[in-house]
Short mmCIF file of C-alpha atoms and ligand atoms in Angstrom, two decimals:
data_model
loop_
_atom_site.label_atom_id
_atom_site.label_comp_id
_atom_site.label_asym_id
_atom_site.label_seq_id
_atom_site.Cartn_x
_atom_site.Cartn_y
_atom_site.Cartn_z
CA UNK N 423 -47.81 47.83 -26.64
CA UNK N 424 -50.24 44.64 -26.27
CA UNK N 425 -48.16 41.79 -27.72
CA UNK N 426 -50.19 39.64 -30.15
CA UNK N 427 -49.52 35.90 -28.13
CA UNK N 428 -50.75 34.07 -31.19
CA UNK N 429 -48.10 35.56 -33.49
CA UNK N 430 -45.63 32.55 -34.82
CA UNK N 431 -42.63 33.62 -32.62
CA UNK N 432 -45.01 32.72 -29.26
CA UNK N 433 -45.66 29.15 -30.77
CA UNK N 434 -42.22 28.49 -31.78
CA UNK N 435 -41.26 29.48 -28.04
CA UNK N 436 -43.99 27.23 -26.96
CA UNK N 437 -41.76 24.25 -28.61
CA UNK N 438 -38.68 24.99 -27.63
CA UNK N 439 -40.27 24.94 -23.79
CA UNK N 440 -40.55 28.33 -23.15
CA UNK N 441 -42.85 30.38 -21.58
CA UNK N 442 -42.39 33.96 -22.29
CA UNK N 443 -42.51 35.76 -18.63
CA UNK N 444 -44.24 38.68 -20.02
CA UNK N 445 -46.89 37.40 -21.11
CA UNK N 446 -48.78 35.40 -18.48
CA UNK N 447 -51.86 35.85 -17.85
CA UNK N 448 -50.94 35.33 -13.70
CA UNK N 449 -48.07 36.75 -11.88
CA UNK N 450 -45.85 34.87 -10.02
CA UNK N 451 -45.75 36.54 -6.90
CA UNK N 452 -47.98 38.97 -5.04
CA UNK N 453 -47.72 41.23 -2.12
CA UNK N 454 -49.28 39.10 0.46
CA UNK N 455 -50.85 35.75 1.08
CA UNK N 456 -53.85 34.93 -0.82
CA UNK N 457 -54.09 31.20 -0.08
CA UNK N 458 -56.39 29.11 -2.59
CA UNK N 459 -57.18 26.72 0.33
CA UNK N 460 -60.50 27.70 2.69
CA UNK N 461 -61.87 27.56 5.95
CA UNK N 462 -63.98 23.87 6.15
CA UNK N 463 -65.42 22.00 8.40
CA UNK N 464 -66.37 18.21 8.66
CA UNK N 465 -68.15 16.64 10.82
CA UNK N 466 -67.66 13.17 12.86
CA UNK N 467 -71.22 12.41 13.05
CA UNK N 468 -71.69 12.12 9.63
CA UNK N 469 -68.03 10.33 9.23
CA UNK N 470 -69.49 7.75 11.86
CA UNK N 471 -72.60 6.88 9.53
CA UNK N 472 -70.59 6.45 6.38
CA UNK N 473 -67.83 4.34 7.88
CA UNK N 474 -70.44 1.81 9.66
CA UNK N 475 -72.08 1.66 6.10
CA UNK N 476 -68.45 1.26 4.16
CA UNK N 477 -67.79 -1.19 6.93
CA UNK N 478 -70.31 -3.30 4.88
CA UNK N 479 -68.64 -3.55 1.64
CA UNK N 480 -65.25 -2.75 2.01
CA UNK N 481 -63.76 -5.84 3.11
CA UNK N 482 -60.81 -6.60 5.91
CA UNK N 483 -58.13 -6.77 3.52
CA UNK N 484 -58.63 -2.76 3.06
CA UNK N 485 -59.13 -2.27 6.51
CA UNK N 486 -56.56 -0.14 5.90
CA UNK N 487 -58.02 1.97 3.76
CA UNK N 488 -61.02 1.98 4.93
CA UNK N 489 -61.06 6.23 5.78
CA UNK N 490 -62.78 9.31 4.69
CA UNK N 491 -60.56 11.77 3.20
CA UNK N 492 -61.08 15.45 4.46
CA UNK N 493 -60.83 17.30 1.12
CA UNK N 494 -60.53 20.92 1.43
CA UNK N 495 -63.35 22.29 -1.03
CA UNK N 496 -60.74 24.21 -3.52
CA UNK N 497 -60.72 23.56 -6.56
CA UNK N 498 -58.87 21.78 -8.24
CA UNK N 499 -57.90 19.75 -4.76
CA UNK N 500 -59.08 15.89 -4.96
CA UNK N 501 -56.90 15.00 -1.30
CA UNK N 502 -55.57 17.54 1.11
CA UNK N 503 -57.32 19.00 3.90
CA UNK N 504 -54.95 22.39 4.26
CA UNK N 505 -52.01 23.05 1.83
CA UNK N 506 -49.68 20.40 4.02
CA UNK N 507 -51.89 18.23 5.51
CA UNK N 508 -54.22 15.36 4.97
CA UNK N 509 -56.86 14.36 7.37
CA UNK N 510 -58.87 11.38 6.97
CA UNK N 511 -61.42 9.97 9.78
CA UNK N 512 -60.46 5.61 9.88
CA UNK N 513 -62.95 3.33 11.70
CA UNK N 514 -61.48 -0.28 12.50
CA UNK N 515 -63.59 -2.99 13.35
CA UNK N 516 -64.20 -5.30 16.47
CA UNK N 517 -61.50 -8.16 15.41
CA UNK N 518 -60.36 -6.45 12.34
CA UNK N 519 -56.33 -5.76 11.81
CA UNK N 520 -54.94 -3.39 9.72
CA UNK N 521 -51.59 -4.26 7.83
CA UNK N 522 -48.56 -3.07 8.50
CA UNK N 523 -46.77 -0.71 6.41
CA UNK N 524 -44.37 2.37 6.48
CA UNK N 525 -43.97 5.51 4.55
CA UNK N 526 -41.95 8.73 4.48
CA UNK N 527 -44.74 10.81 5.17
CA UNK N 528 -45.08 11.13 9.27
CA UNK N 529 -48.03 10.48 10.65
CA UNK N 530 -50.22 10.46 13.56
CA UNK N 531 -53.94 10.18 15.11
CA UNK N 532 -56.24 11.27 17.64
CA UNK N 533 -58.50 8.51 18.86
CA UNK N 534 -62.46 9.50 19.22
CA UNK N 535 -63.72 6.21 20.37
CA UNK N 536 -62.25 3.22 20.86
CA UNK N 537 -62.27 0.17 23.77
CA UNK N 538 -59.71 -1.39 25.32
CA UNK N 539 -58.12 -3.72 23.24
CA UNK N 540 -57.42 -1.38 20.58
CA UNK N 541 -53.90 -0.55 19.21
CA UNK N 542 -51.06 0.23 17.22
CA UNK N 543 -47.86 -1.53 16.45
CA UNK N 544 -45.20 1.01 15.56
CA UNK N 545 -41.83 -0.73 15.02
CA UNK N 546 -42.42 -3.90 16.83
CA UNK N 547 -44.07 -2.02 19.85
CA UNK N 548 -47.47 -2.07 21.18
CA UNK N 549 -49.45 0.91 21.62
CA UNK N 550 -52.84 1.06 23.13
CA UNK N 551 -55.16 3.53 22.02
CA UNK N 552 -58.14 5.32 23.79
CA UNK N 553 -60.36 8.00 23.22
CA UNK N 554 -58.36 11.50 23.42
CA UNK N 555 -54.46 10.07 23.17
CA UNK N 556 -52.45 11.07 19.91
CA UNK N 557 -50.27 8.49 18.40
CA UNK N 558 -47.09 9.45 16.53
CA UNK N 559 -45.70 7.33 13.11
CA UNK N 560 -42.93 9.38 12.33
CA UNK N 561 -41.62 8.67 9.02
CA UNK N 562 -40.61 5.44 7.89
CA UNK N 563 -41.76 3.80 11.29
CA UNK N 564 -44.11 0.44 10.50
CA UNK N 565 -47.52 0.65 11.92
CA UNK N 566 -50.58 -1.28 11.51
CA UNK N 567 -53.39 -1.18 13.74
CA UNK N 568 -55.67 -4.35 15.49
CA UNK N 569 -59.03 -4.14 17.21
CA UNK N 570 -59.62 -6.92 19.54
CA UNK N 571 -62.64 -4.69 21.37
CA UNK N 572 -65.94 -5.85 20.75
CA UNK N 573 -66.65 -2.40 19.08
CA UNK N 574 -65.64 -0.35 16.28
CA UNK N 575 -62.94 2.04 17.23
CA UNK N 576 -62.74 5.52 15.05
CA UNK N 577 -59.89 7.82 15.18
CA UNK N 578 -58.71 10.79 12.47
CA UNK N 579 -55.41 10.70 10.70
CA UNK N 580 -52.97 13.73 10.23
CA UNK N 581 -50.18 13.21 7.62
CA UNK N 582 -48.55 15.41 5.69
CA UNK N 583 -48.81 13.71 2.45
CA UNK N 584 -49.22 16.88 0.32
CA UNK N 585 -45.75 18.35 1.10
CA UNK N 586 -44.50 14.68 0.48
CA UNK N 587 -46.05 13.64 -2.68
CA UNK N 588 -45.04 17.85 -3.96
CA UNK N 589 -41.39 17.48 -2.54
CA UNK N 590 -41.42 13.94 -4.96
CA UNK N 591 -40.05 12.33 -1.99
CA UNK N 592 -42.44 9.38 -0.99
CA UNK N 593 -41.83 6.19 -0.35
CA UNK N 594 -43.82 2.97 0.83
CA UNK N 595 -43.54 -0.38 2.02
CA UNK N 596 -45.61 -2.92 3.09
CA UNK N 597 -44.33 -5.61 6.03
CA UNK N 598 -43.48 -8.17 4.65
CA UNK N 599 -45.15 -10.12 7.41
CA UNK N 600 -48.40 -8.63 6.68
CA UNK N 601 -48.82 -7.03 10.35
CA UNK N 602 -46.12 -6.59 12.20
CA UNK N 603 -45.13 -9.11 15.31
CA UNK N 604 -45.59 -7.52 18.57
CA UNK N 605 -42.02 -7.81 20.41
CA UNK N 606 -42.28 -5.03 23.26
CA UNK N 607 -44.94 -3.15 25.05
CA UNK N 608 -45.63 -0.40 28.36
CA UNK N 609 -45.52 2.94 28.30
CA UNK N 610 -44.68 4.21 24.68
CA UNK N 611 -42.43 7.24 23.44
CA UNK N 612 -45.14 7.10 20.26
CA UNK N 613 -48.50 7.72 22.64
CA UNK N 614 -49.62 10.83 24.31
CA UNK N 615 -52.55 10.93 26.86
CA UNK N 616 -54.55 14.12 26.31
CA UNK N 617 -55.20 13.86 30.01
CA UNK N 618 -52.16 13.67 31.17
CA UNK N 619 -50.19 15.95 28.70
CA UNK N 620 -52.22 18.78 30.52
CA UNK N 621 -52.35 18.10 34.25
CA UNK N 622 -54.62 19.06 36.29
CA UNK N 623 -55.90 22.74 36.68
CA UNK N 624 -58.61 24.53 35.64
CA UNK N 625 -56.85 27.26 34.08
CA UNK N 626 -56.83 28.17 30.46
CA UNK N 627 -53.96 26.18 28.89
CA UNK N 628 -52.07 24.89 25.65
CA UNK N 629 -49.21 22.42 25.63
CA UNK N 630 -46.77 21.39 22.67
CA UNK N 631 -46.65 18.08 22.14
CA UNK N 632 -44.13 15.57 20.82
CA UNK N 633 -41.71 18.97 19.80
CA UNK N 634 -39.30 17.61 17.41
CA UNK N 635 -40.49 13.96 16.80
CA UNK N 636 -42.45 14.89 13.58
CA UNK N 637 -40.71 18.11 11.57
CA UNK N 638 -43.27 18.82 9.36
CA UNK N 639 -46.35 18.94 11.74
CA UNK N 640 -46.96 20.95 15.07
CA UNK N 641 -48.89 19.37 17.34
CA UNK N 642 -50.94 20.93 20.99
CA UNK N 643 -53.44 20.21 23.47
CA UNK N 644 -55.79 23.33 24.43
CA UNK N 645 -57.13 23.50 28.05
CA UNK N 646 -59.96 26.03 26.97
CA UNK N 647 -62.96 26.28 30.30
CA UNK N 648 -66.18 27.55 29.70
CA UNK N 649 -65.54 31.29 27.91
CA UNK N 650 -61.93 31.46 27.19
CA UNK N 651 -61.52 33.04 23.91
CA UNK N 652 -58.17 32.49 21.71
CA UNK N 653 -57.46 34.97 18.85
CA UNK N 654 -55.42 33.99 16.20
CA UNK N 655 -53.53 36.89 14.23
CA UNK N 656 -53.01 36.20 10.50
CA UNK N 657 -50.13 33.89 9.89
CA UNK N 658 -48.63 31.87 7.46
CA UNK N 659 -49.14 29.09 9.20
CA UNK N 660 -51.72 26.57 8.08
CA UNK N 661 -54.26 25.48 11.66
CA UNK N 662 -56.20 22.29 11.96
CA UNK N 663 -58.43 22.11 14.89
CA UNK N 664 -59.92 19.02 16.35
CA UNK N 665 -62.61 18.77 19.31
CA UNK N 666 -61.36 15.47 21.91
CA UNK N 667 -63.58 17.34 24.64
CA UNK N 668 -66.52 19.27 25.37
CA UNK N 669 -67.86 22.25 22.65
CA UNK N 670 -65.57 24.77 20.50
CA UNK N 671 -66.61 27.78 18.36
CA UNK N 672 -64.41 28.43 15.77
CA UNK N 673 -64.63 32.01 14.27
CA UNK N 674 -63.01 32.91 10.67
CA UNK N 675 -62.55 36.44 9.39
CA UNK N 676 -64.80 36.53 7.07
CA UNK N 677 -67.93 35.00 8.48
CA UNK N 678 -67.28 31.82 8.46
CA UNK N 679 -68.33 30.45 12.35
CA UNK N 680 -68.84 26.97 13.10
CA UNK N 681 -69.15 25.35 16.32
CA UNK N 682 -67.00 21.87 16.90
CA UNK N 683 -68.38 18.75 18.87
CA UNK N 684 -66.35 15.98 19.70
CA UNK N 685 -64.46 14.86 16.40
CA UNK N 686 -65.61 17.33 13.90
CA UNK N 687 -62.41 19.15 12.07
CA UNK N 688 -62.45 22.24 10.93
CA UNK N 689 -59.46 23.88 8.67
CA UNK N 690 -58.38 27.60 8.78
CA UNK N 691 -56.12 28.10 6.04
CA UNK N 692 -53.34 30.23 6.65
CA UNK N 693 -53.48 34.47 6.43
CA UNK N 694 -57.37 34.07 7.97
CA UNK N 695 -57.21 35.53 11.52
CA UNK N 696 -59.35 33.95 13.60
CA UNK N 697 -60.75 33.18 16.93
CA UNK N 698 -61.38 30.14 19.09
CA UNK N 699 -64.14 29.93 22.12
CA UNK N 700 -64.83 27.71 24.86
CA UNK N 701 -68.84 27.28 24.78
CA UNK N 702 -68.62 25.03 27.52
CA UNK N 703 -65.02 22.99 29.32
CA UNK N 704 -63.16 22.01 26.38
CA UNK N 705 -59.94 20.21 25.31
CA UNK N 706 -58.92 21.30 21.74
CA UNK N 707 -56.36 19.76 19.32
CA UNK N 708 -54.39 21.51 17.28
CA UNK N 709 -52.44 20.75 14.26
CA UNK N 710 -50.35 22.96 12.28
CA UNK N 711 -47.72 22.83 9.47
CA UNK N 712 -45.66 25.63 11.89
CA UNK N 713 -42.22 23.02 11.87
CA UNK N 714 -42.30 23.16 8.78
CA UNK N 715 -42.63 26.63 7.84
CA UNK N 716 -39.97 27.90 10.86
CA UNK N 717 -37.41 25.63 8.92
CA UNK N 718 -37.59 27.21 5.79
CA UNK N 719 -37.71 30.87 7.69
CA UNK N 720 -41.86 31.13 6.27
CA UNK N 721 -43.63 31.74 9.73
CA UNK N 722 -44.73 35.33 9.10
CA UNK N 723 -47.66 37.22 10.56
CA UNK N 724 -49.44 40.20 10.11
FE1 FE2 W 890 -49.80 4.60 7.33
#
């Protein structure tokens, strides 16, 4: 029998906190993944243009925060770019320094253009940064970044702020110093070369990177020449894809097809099979929230 909701005993549950759990209008659980997030793509050209035009108005001391959010077009969704992950493209100016701070969400980025003389501190070290390497700030590491090219360097940001800021467990801290004093420097732990990570070869090829260092966020480098094609079966897992070199078709069940130049992002929310093609030599990035997921025994697939 339909229950009447407005009838006084609903209201008085209402006040004592109570939800009655046969009356909501949505269930609670369903038989497979039907993920609210969907399949996007943005685009670094356009990122470029907005950032040299920010670069204007927004002044030095928000260097910093001087980035373009990737917002996944859900509703409802004012900040993530999949359910887990934020991605943001950040341009820093010739002689500009961002300040230091640290956080409890990790955090890393893949440079798309940037000069010599570009760089991160993360805890005390320097790290230089050129176009293709990916630089890790696990949690709670300080990082800030300086620019002492004579042209603006861009790179995107991966976090996973989302599963942070819904686990309630963020924290932040500025340095106190402002940016961080450089006391070391060579080869860092916190900077892989794209390049290198892969070898040389011209065969088809994807490598894991920095396994471990960040256990939220999955991180590898695709070797894809001219014509390989990658399928994807329908997972759980949550894929961001990133072009460092050469051009990428990315193909969504569904229709949803979009070809990546250097820089653009595209998201492919998790249960969307999908496919990824070489249309010329490419190097792909891929980030996933797949650490995450195998820890709490959630990697499933169709
Ligand atoms: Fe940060």
């Amino acid at each position: 029998m339909q229950q009447d909701i407005r009838a006084p005993y609903y209201g008085e549950l209402g006040r004592l906190g109570f939800v009655p759990g046969w009356a909501r209008p949505e269930p609670s659980m369903w038989p497979v993944p039907k993920p609210k997030f969907r399949p996007a793509v943005w685009r670094f050209a356009a990122a470029k243009a907005a950032l040299e035009e920010a670069g204007k108005s927004v002044p030095i001391e928000q260097a910093e925060r001087r980035n373009l959010i990737m917002i996944n077009p859900v509703e409802g969704n004012a900040y993530a770019t999949s359910r887990n992950i934020v991605a943001a493209y950040q341009m820093v100016k010739a002689g500009e320094k961002a300040r230091s701070h640290r956080h409890t969400a990790a955090a890393l980025r893949l440079v798309v253009a940037a000069k010599p003389g570009t760089y991160t501190v993360v805890d005390g070290a320097r790290v230089d940064m050129a176009p293709g390497d990916v630089v890790l700030t696990p949690s709670w590491c300080w990082h800030g970044h300086a620019n002492e090219s004579d042209a603006a360097s861009y790179w995107i940001d991966f976090l996973d702020v989302p599963f942070v800021q819904h686990s309630e467990a963020m924290f932040f801290e500025s340095h106190p110093a402002g940016f961080e004093t450089i006391t070391g420097s060579g080869p860092s732990p916190h900077r892989i070369l794209s390049r290198e990570a892969l070898g040389s070869g011209g065969d088809p090829k994807v490598v894991e990177i920095a396994n471990g260092v960040l256990p939220t966020i999955g991180l590898s480098l695709m070797r894809l020449p001219s014509g390989t094609l990658r399928k994807v079966a329908k997972t759980t897992i949550n894929h961001l894809y990133s072009s460092i070199s050469g051009k990428t078709r990315v193909k969504v069940e569904g229709g949803f097809d979009e070809s990546l130049a250097v820089g653009d992002v595209i998201a492919v929310p998790c249960w969307h099979a999908h496919a990824v093609e070489a249309e010329e030599d490419a190097v792909l990035f891929q980030v996933t929230d797949e650490p995450l997921l195998t820890k709490v025994g959630l990697v499933k697939t169709a």
